[in-house]
Amino acid sequence: MRTTPTLATVALAATALLAASVPAVGHEGHPGHEAPADADFQKVILNDTPGEPIDLVVLPDSRVLHTTRNGQVWLNDPETGLNTLAAELDVYEHDEEGLQSIAVDPGFNGTSNRWVYLYYAPPLDTPVDDPATPDVNEGDAPFTGEAADFAPFDGVTRLSRFQLTGDTLDLDSEQNILDVDADRGICCHVGGDIAFDSKGDLYLATGDDTNPFESDGYTPIDERADSNPALDAQRTAANTNDLRGKVLRIRVHRDGSYSVPRGNLFRRGTPDTRPEIFLMGLRNPFRIEIDRETDEVYVGDYSPDAGDPDPERGPNGHGKWFMADEPGNYGWPYCATAELPYRDYDFGTEESGDEFDCAAPVNESPHNTGRTELPPVEQPQIWYPGDESAEFPELGSGGVAPMAGPTYDYDRRAASGPDSVAWPESFDGVPLFYEWTRDWIKGVDLDRRGDVEAIEDVLPEQVFSGIIDMEFGPDGALYVLEYGKGYFAENPEAMLARVDYLGPGGNHSPVPVASADDTGGYAPHEVAFSSEGTEDPEGDELSYAWDFDSDGTVDSTEPNPTHTFEENGGYDANLRVTDGEGRAASAEVRIVVGNEAPVVEFVSPTDGQEFSFGDAIAFEVTVTDDQEVDCSQVTVHYILGHDVHGHPQTSANGCSGTIQTSEPGGHDPGQDNLAGVFFATYTDPGGDDAPEATGTAEVVLTPAG
């Protein structure tokens, strides 16, 4: 194992770790280097309308692809600043399902190797809600029943790869690599992440695909014969013969087939095991990264929801961050860590049994199809609850959503030259750890044994909002995808950005602002564009380039031009602003000609209306549009709102219907700032060369009492 270079020459006190700026400290192996100040960096927005963003990847030429949950793949071109739709997959969406992770083949060169990997939920023939039956939601799997009742919801989440031709992902080129089972129609943890090691082996992280809301925030191990198997994580995360709740490791071949390299948790041919498993016992490892210098795997595993420990059930929720340089079992659902066991619990009698043995866990669930005796539980390097951690107070308090970030690989060539945006050598080899709910980034210093030596702030004065993915690009800059604060939609704070290192006194990129006096109308449609608000941090003289239809051709170099759109269509008018030293940045404004966006409104329920969790709530939505409205295309989502994020529970189709809310297991409605969120969306068909247009509405219900 390589010794990870430290950001500090000595361990820092917790108070220093929580300081307002990065402390100026030496870097082991690089004496005299100091951690830079926040002012030496600049966050440059690449796309501030990214949909509901989920994952990103940076190509070798610094183009950026990112996914949205509803199946879109967007491409940002650094040369033009344009954002174009590279592909749109048809995906299954019920709660958290959809298009998840994206990665690029380590041998990608844009010619002989153009493979891009996606992990997504194909529609299949899974039941969906029928708007003709507003009192029944056929898309919800039953919580109780028989095997035949659950069988229609058997699905998969699929790992495939596709050819990127120019700026388009060719969906017809799909090679289906691997399907991971999924129990659909019931929430949660069906996400995944893709990473590659130095040998080209592919690692796929998978969630436990288990409902967390019926177990009071503790371990979901419901073994009752009539319960939906999706209430028992023993069938997945603790099952040696199942691919869920794992990190898998495979080697993909030229034809899209795969083999299993040596060194995984179970040898090939071991009865009742899947040889693809590298790590098991994971709940929701939403982000993994690999240091290709050492092949160390970094994992962030999400926490259960219990706010307090219960002597009859087990510990409160703990998130985990750890480095794995060999295969292992991380304990879920029997142990939060190797030293924090849960108690066995009978969901029928509501009686607790003994604590689970983390040194020798045993899976005796009737849903288990694998081995009974499991490997011992490994201890993570970092573990923490919602309250301030006694072991790691520098992490603060709040939500618990750990994300494993990348390890920076300093490249002296990328860092040379006046136009460099590469991060400094002081970050070389330092793994980043970030928090989706707490909006911080940390650098983790590990000693030679792999234990945490220090945890330090990275960019503590920079404003982030729900970082959902990050990756260093070939230019040495950090690319960041921000989800924002809200509920399964394009939130106002959502963006794709690049964090450049400029050094002390370095020249910043301009900060462009693009606007229009009228963003919609009918052809011919005249629009007055404006760059008002655009500025340059150094006050440099700026040049302006407007591309009104995003075709790559400059249409005007005036700061505030006027343009008439002669034909119907959707236009992303792009403004690229360049300073005197060649630094450039772009902004966009969307113009729709020939189709007005529908206006969606809730008649019921109403904003602020009181309700009780578990209620069946009738909804009615009105849609006003310049085209005939098709109520079957209206979708209403129910989301368990928790602080500034949410857990999607179900969806229904139609302008009216009923949604069954669920109990917020593990959350205290009186203390956890809970809400019931109803989100409606409707997309009209467009027509006459006019694009589709979407309208949305949201109401937030207040828990009674």
JSON list of N, CA and C in Angstrom, two decimals, residues 401-457:
[
{"chain": "A", "resi": 401, "resn": "ALA", "atom": "N", "xyz": [-24.44, 11.68, 4.58]},
{"chain": "A", "resi": 401, "resn": "ALA", "atom": "CA", "xyz": [-24.41, 11.24, 3.18]},
{"chain": "A", "resi": 401, "resn": "ALA", "atom": "C", "xyz": [-22.98, 11.28, 2.68]},
{"chain": "A", "resi": 402, "resn": "PRO", "atom": "N", "xyz": [-22.13, 10.33, 3.12]},
{"chain": "A", "resi": 402, "resn": "PRO", "atom": "CA", "xyz": [-20.71, 10.36, 2.76]},
{"chain": "A", "resi": 402, "resn": "PRO", "atom": "C", "xyz": [-20.49, 9.98, 1.30]},
{"chain": "A", "resi": 403, "resn": "MET", "atom": "N", "xyz": [-19.57, 10.69, 0.66]},
{"chain": "A", "resi": 403, "resn": "MET", "atom": "CA", "xyz": [-19.24, 10.44, -0.74]},
{"chain": "A", "resi": 403, "resn": "MET", "atom": "C", "xyz": [-17.72, 10.31, -0.89]},
{"chain": "A", "resi": 404, "resn": "ALA", "atom": "N", "xyz": [-17.29, 9.26, -1.53]},
{"chain": "A", "resi": 404, "resn": "ALA", "atom": "CA", "xyz": [-15.87, 9.06, -1.77]},
{"chain": "A", "resi": 404, "resn": "ALA", "atom": "C", "xyz": [-15.46, 9.87, -2.99]},
{"chain": "A", "resi": 405, "resn": "GLY", "atom": "N", "xyz": [-14.52, 10.78, -2.79]},
{"chain": "A", "resi": 405, "resn": "GLY", "atom": "CA", "xyz": [-14.04, 11.61, -3.87]},
{"chain": "A", "resi": 405, "resn": "GLY", "atom": "C", "xyz": [-12.76, 11.07, -4.48]},
{"chain": "A", "resi": 406, "resn": "PRO", "atom": "N", "xyz": [-12.27, 11.73, -5.52]},
{"chain": "A", "resi": 406, "resn": "PRO", "atom": "CA", "xyz": [-11.09, 11.24, -6.23]},
{"chain": "A", "resi": 406, "resn": "PRO", "atom": "C", "xyz": [-9.80, 11.55, -5.48]},
{"chain": "A", "resi": 407, "resn": "THR", "atom": "N", "xyz": [-8.76, 10.85, -5.85]},
{"chain": "A", "resi": 407, "resn": "THR", "atom": "CA", "xyz": [-7.41, 11.15, -5.41]},
{"chain": "A", "resi": 407, "resn": "THR", "atom": "C", "xyz": [-6.70, 11.92, -6.52]},
{"chain": "A", "resi": 408, "resn": "TYR", "atom": "N", "xyz": [-6.09, 13.04, -6.17]},
{"chain": "A", "resi": 408, "resn": "TYR", "atom": "CA", "xyz": [-5.46, 13.88, -7.18]},
{"chain": "A", "resi": 408, "resn": "TYR", "atom": "C", "xyz": [-4.12, 13.28, -7.61]},
{"chain": "A", "resi": 409, "resn": "ASP", "atom": "N", "xyz": [-3.92, 13.21, -8.92]},
{"chain": "A", "resi": 409, "resn": "ASP", "atom": "CA", "xyz": [-2.67, 12.73, -9.49]},
{"chain": "A", "resi": 409, "resn": "ASP", "atom": "C", "xyz": [-1.99, 13.91, -10.18]},
{"chain": "A", "resi": 410, "resn": "TYR", "atom": "N", "xyz": [-1.05, 14.53, -9.50]},
{"chain": "A", "resi": 410, "resn": "TYR", "atom": "CA", "xyz": [-0.40, 15.73, -10.01]},
{"chain": "A", "resi": 410, "resn": "TYR", "atom": "C", "xyz": [0.40, 15.41, -11.26]},
{"chain": "A", "resi": 411, "resn": "ASP", "atom": "N", "xyz": [0.22, 16.24, -12.31]},
{"chain": "A", "resi": 411, "resn": "ASP", "atom": "CA", "xyz": [0.92, 16.10, -13.57]},
{"chain": "A", "resi": 411, "resn": "ASP", "atom": "C", "xyz": [1.66, 17.41, -13.83]},
{"chain": "A", "resi": 412, "resn": "ARG", "atom": "N", "xyz": [2.99, 17.35, -13.78]},
{"chain": "A", "resi": 412, "resn": "ARG", "atom": "CA", "xyz": [3.77, 18.58, -13.91]},
{"chain": "A", "resi": 412, "resn": "ARG", "atom": "C", "xyz": [3.54, 19.25, -15.27]},
{"chain": "A", "resi": 413, "resn": "ARG", "atom": "N", "xyz": [3.30, 18.45, -16.32]},
{"chain": "A", "resi": 413, "resn": "ARG", "atom": "CA", "xyz": [3.06, 19.04, -17.64]},
{"chain": "A", "resi": 413, "resn": "ARG", "atom": "C", "xyz": [1.76, 19.81, -17.66]},
{"chain": "A", "resi": 414, "resn": "ALA", "atom": "N", "xyz": [0.70, 19.22, -17.06]},
{"chain": "A", "resi": 414, "resn": "ALA", "atom": "CA", "xyz": [-0.58, 19.92, -17.04]},
{"chain": "A", "resi": 414, "resn": "ALA", "atom": "C", "xyz": [-0.52, 21.19, -16.21]},
{"chain": "A", "resi": 415, "resn": "ALA", "atom": "N", "xyz": [0.38, 21.20, -15.21]},
{"chain": "A", "resi": 415, "resn": "ALA", "atom": "CA", "xyz": [0.46, 22.35, -14.30]},
{"chain": "A", "resi": 415, "resn": "ALA", "atom": "C", "xyz": [1.37, 23.45, -14.82]},
{"chain": "A", "resi": 416, "resn": "SER", "atom": "N", "xyz": [2.03, 23.21, -15.95]},
{"chain": "A", "resi": 416, "resn": "SER", "atom": "CA", "xyz": [2.95, 24.22, -16.48]},
{"chain": "A", "resi": 416, "resn": "SER", "atom": "C", "xyz": [2.23, 25.13, -17.46]},
{"chain": "A", "resi": 417, "resn": "GLY", "atom": "N", "xyz": [2.77, 26.32, -17.63]},
{"chain": "A", "resi": 417, "resn": "GLY", "atom": "CA", "xyz": [2.22, 27.26, -18.59]},
{"chain": "A", "resi": 417, "resn": "GLY", "atom": "C", "xyz": [1.28, 28.26, -17.95]},
{"chain": "A", "resi": 418, "resn": "PRO", "atom": "N", "xyz": [1.14, 29.43, -18.58]},
{"chain": "A", "resi": 418, "resn": "PRO", "atom": "CA", "xyz": [0.34, 30.51, -17.99]},
{"chain": "A", "resi": 418, "resn": "PRO", "atom": "C", "xyz": [-1.15, 30.22, -17.96]},
{"chain": "A", "resi": 419, "resn": "ASP", "atom": "N", "xyz": [-1.63, 29.30, -18.80]},
{"chain": "A", "resi": 419, "resn": "ASP", "atom": "CA", "xyz": [-3.07, 29.00, -18.85]},
{"chain": "A", "resi": 419, "resn": "ASP", "atom": "C", "xyz": [-3.45, 27.80, -17.99]},
{"chain": "A", "resi": 420, "resn": "SER", "atom": "N", "xyz": [-2.54, 27.29, -17.19]},
{"chain": "A", "resi": 420, "resn": "SER", "atom": "CA", "xyz": [-2.82, 26.10, -16.40]},
{"chain": "A", "resi": 420, "resn": "SER", "atom": "C", "xyz": [-3.92, 26.37, -15.37]},
{"chain": "A", "resi": 421, "resn": "VAL", "atom": "N", "xyz": [-4.77, 25.35, -15.21]},
{"chain": "A", "resi": 421, "resn": "VAL", "atom": "CA", "xyz": [-5.79, 25.38, -14.15]},
{"chain": "A", "resi": 421, "resn": "VAL", "atom": "C", "xyz": [-5.60, 24.20, -13.21]},
{"chain": "A", "resi": 422, "resn": "ALA", "atom": "N", "xyz": [-4.46, 23.50, -13.34]},
{"chain": "A", "resi": 422, "resn": "ALA", "atom": "CA", "xyz": [-4.20, 22.29, -12.56]},
{"chain": "A", "resi": 422, "resn": "ALA", "atom": "C", "xyz": [-4.00, 22.61, -11.09]},
{"chain": "A", "resi": 423, "resn": "TRP", "atom": "N", "xyz": [-4.53, 21.75, -10.23]},
{"chain": "A", "resi": 423, "resn": "TRP", "atom": "CA", "xyz": [-4.35, 21.92, -8.80]},
{"chain": "A", "resi": 423, "resn": "TRP", "atom": "C", "xyz": [-2.87, 21.72, -8.44]},
{"chain": "A", "resi": 424, "resn": "PRO", "atom": "N", "xyz": [-2.45, 22.30, -7.34]},
{"chain": "A", "resi": 424, "resn": "PRO", "atom": "CA", "xyz": [-1.03, 22.26, -6.99]},
{"chain": "A", "resi": 424, "resn": "PRO", "atom": "C", "xyz": [-0.58, 20.90, -6.48]},
{"chain": "A", "resi": 425, "resn": "GLU", "atom": "N", "xyz": [0.74, 20.73, -6.42]},
{"chain": "A", "resi": 425, "resn": "GLU", "atom": "CA", "xyz": [1.34, 19.47, -6.03]},
{"chain": "A", "resi": 425, "resn": "GLU", "atom": "C", "xyz": [1.04, 19.10, -4.58]},
{"chain": "A", "resi": 426, "resn": "SER", "atom": "N", "xyz": [0.68, 20.09, -3.77]},
{"chain": "A", "resi": 426, "resn": "SER", "atom": "CA", "xyz": [0.39, 19.80, -2.35]},
{"chain": "A", "resi": 426, "resn": "SER", "atom": "C", "xyz": [-0.80, 18.87, -2.17]},
{"chain": "A", "resi": 427, "resn": "PHE", "atom": "N", "xyz": [-1.62, 18.68, -3.23]},
{"chain": "A", "resi": 427, "resn": "PHE", "atom": "CA", "xyz": [-2.76, 17.76, -3.15]},
{"chain": "A", "resi": 427, "resn": "PHE", "atom": "C", "xyz": [-2.45, 16.40, -3.75]},
{"chain": "A", "resi": 428, "resn": "ASP", "atom": "N", "xyz": [-1.25, 16.20, -4.26]},
{"chain": "A", "resi": 428, "resn": "ASP", "atom": "CA", "xyz": [-0.93, 14.95, -4.94]},
{"chain": "A", "resi": 428, "resn": "ASP", "atom": "C", "xyz": [-1.10, 13.76, -4.01]},
{"chain": "A", "resi": 429, "resn": "GLY", "atom": "N", "xyz": [-1.89, 12.78, -4.44]},
{"chain": "A", "resi": 429, "resn": "GLY", "atom": "CA", "xyz": [-2.08, 11.56, -3.68]},
{"chain": "A", "resi": 429, "resn": "GLY", "atom": "C", "xyz": [-3.05, 11.66, -2.53]},
{"chain": "A", "resi": 430, "resn": "VAL", "atom": "N", "xyz": [-3.66, 12.82, -2.33]},
{"chain": "A", "resi": 430, "resn": "VAL", "atom": "CA", "xyz": [-4.58, 13.00, -1.21]},
{"chain": "A", "resi": 430, "resn": "VAL", "atom": "C", "xyz": [-6.00, 12.65, -1.64]},
{"chain": "A", "resi": 431, "resn": "PRO", "atom": "N", "xyz": [-6.64, 11.64, -1.04]},
{"chain": "A", "resi": 431, "resn": "PRO", "atom": "CA", "xyz": [-8.04, 11.34, -1.39]},
{"chain": "A", "resi": 431, "resn": "PRO", "atom": "C", "xyz": [-8.98, 12.38, -0.81]},
{"chain": "A", "resi": 432, "resn": "LEU", "atom": "N", "xyz": [-9.96, 12.76, -1.61]},
{"chain": "A", "resi": 432, "resn": "LEU", "atom": "CA", "xyz": [-10.98, 13.70, -1.16]},
{"chain": "A", "resi": 432, "resn": "LEU", "atom": "C", "xyz": [-12.20, 12.94, -0.66]},
{"chain": "A", "resi": 433, "resn": "PHE", "atom": "N", "xyz": [-12.85, 13.53, 0.32]},
{"chain": "A", "resi": 433, "resn": "PHE", "atom": "CA", "xyz": [-14.04, 12.96, 0.97]},
{"chain": "A", "resi": 433, "resn": "PHE", "atom": "C", "xyz": [-15.02, 14.12, 1.07]},
{"chain": "A", "resi": 434, "resn": "TYR", "atom": "N", "xyz": [-16.22, 13.94, 0.51]},
{"chain": "A", "resi": 434, "resn": "TYR", "atom": "CA", "xyz": [-17.17, 15.06, 0.53]},
{"chain": "A", "resi": 434, "resn": "TYR", "atom": "C", "xyz": [-18.52, 14.58, 1.04]},
{"chain": "A", "resi": 435, "resn": "GLU", "atom": "N", "xyz": [-19.34, 15.55, 1.45]},
{"chain": "A", "resi": 435, "resn": "GLU", "atom": "CA", "xyz": [-20.63, 15.27, 2.09]},
{"chain": "A", "resi": 435, "resn": "GLU", "atom": "C", "xyz": [-21.75, 15.94, 1.30]},
{"chain": "A", "resi": 436, "resn": "TRP", "atom": "N", "xyz": [-22.68, 15.13, 0.82]},
{"chain": "A", "resi": 436, "resn": "TRP", "atom": "CA", "xyz": [-23.77, 15.65, 0.01]},
{"chain": "A", "resi": 436, "resn": "TRP", "atom": "C", "xyz": [-24.67, 16.58, 0.80]},
{"chain": "A", "resi": 437, "resn": "THR", "atom": "N", "xyz": [-24.93, 16.27, 2.06]},
{"chain": "A", "resi": 437, "resn": "THR", "atom": "CA", "xyz": [-25.86, 17.09, 2.86]},
{"chain": "A", "resi": 437, "resn": "THR", "atom": "C", "xyz": [-25.17, 18.24, 3.58]},
{"chain": "A", "resi": 438, "resn": "ARG", "atom": "N", "xyz": [-23.89, 18.07, 3.92]},
{"chain": "A", "resi": 438, "resn": "ARG", "atom": "CA", "xyz": [-23.19, 19.09, 4.72]},
{"chain": "A", "resi": 438, "resn": "ARG", "atom": "C", "xyz": [-22.39, 20.07, 3.88]},
{"chain": "A", "resi": 439, "resn": "ASP", "atom": "N", "xyz": [-22.27, 19.78, 2.58]},
{"chain": "A", "resi": 439, "resn": "ASP", "atom": "CA", "xyz": [-21.69, 20.74, 1.62]},
{"chain": "A", "resi": 439, "resn": "ASP", "atom": "C", "xyz": [-20.23, 21.08, 1.91]},
{"chain": "A", "resi": 440, "resn": "TRP", "atom": "N", "xyz": [-19.46, 20.08, 2.35]},
{"chain": "A", "resi": 440, "resn": "TRP", "atom": "CA", "xyz": [-18.04, 20.33, 2.50]},
{"chain": "A", "resi": 440, "resn": "TRP", "atom": "C", "xyz": [-17.22, 19.29, 1.75]},
{"chain": "A", "resi": 441, "resn": "ILE", "atom": "N", "xyz": [-15.93, 19.64, 1.55]},
{"chain": "A", "resi": 441, "resn": "ILE", "atom": "CA", "xyz": [-14.95, 18.72, 0.99]},
{"chain": "A", "resi": 441, "resn": "ILE", "atom": "C", "xyz": [-13.81, 18.63, 1.99]},
{"chain": "A", "resi": 442, "resn": "LYS", "atom": "N", "xyz": [-13.33, 17.42, 2.24]},
{"chain": "A", "resi": 442, "resn": "LYS", "atom": "CA", "xyz": [-12.21, 17.20, 3.14]},
{"chain": "A", "resi": 442, "resn": "LYS", "atom": "C", "xyz": [-11.11, 16.44, 2.40]},
{"chain": "A", "resi": 443, "resn": "GLY", "atom": "N", "xyz": [-9.88, 16.68, 2.84]},
{"chain": "A", "resi": 443, "resn": "GLY", "atom": "CA", "xyz": [-8.76, 15.87, 2.42]},
{"chain": "A", "resi": 443, "resn": "GLY", "atom": "C", "xyz": [-8.39, 14.93, 3.55]},
{"chain": "A", "resi": 444, "resn": "VAL", "atom": "N", "xyz": [-8.19, 13.65, 3.24]},
{"chain": "A", "resi": 444, "resn": "VAL", "atom": "CA", "xyz": [-7.92, 12.65, 4.27]},
{"chain": "A", "resi": 444, "resn": "VAL", "atom": "C", "xyz": [-6.45, 12.23, 4.18]},
{"chain": "A", "resi": 445, "resn": "ASP", "atom": "N", "xyz": [-5.75, 12.37, 5.30]},
{"chain": "A", "resi": 445, "resn": "ASP", "atom": "CA", "xyz": [-4.37, 11.92, 5.39]},
{"chain": "A", "resi": 445, "resn": "ASP", "atom": "C", "xyz": [-4.34, 10.56, 6.07]},
{"chain": "A", "resi": 446, "resn": "LEU", "atom": "N", "xyz": [-3.81, 9.56, 5.39]},
{"chain": "A", "resi": 446, "resn": "LEU", "atom": "CA", "xyz": [-3.69, 8.21, 5.94]},
{"chain": "A", "resi": 446, "resn": "LEU", "atom": "C", "xyz": [-2.22, 7.90, 6.20]},
{"chain": "A", "resi": 447, "resn": "ASP", "atom": "N", "xyz": [-1.97, 7.19, 7.30]},
{"chain": "A", "resi": 447, "resn": "ASP", "atom": "CA", "xyz": [-0.59, 6.80, 7.60]},
{"chain": "A", "resi": 447, "resn": "ASP", "atom": "C", "xyz": [-0.25, 5.50, 6.86]},
{"chain": "A", "resi": 448, "resn": "ARG", "atom": "N", "xyz": [0.92, 4.96, 7.15]},
{"chain": "A", "resi": 448, "resn": "ARG", "atom": "CA", "xyz": [1.39, 3.77, 6.43]},
{"chain": "A", "resi": 448, "resn": "ARG", "atom": "C", "xyz": [0.50, 2.55, 6.65]},
{"chain": "A", "resi": 449, "resn": "ARG", "atom": "N", "xyz": [-0.22, 2.52, 7.78]},
{"chain": "A", "resi": 449, "resn": "ARG", "atom": "CA", "xyz": [-1.12, 1.40, 8.06]},
{"chain": "A", "resi": 449, "resn": "ARG", "atom": "C", "xyz": [-2.50, 1.60, 7.48]},
{"chain": "A", "resi": 450, "resn": "GLY", "atom": "N", "xyz": [-2.74, 2.77, 6.89]},
{"chain": "A", "resi": 450, "resn": "GLY", "atom": "CA", "xyz": [-4.05, 3.07, 6.35]},
{"chain": "A", "resi": 450, "resn": "GLY", "atom": "C", "xyz": [-4.98, 3.70, 7.35]},
{"chain": "A", "resi": 451, "resn": "ASP", "atom": "N", "xyz": [-4.49, 4.10, 8.52]},
{"chain": "A", "resi": 451, "resn": "ASP", "atom": "CA", "xyz": [-5.31, 4.76, 9.52]},
{"chain": "A", "resi": 451, "resn": "ASP", "atom": "C", "xyz": [-5.32, 6.26, 9.28]},
{"chain": "A", "resi": 452, "resn": "VAL", "atom": "N", "xyz": [-6.41, 6.91, 9.74]},
{"chain": "A", "resi": 452, "resn": "VAL", "atom": "CA", "xyz": [-6.55, 8.35, 9.54]},
{"chain": "A", "resi": 452, "resn": "VAL", "atom": "C", "xyz": [-5.57, 9.09, 10.44]},
{"chain": "A", "resi": 453, "resn": "GLU", "atom": "N", "xyz": [-4.76, 9.93, 9.81]},
{"chain": "A", "resi": 453, "resn": "GLU", "atom": "CA", "xyz": [-3.80, 10.76, 10.54]},
{"chain": "A", "resi": 453, "resn": "GLU", "atom": "C", "xyz": [-4.34, 12.17, 10.73]},
{"chain": "A", "resi": 454, "resn": "ALA", "atom": "N", "xyz": [-5.07, 12.67, 9.75]},
{"chain": "A", "resi": 454, "resn": "ALA", "atom": "CA", "xyz": [-5.68, 14.00, 9.83]},
{"chain": "A", "resi": 454, "resn": "ALA", "atom": "C", "xyz": [-6.77, 14.11, 8.78]},
{"chain": "A", "resi": 455, "resn": "ILE", "atom": "N", "xyz": [-7.74, 14.96, 9.06]},
{"chain": "A", "resi": 455, "resn": "ILE", "atom": "CA", "xyz": [-8.80, 15.30, 8.12]},
{"chain": "A", "resi": 455, "resn": "ILE", "atom": "C", "xyz": [-8.83, 16.82, 8.02]},
{"chain": "A", "resi": 456, "resn": "GLU", "atom": "N", "xyz": [-8.67, 17.33, 6.81]},
{"chain": "A", "resi": 456, "resn": "GLU", "atom": "CA", "xyz": [-8.50, 18.78, 6.68]},
{"chain": "A", "resi": 456, "resn": "GLU", "atom": "C", "xyz": [-9.50, 19.37, 5.69]},
{"chain": "A", "resi": 457, "resn": "ASP", "atom": "N", "xyz": [-9.86, 20.62, 5.94]},
{"chain": "A", "resi": 457, "resn": "ASP", "atom": "CA", "xyz": [-10.77, 21.33, 5.06]},
{"chain": "A", "resi": 457, "resn": "ASP", "atom": "C", "xyz": [-10.13, 21.56, 3.69]}
]
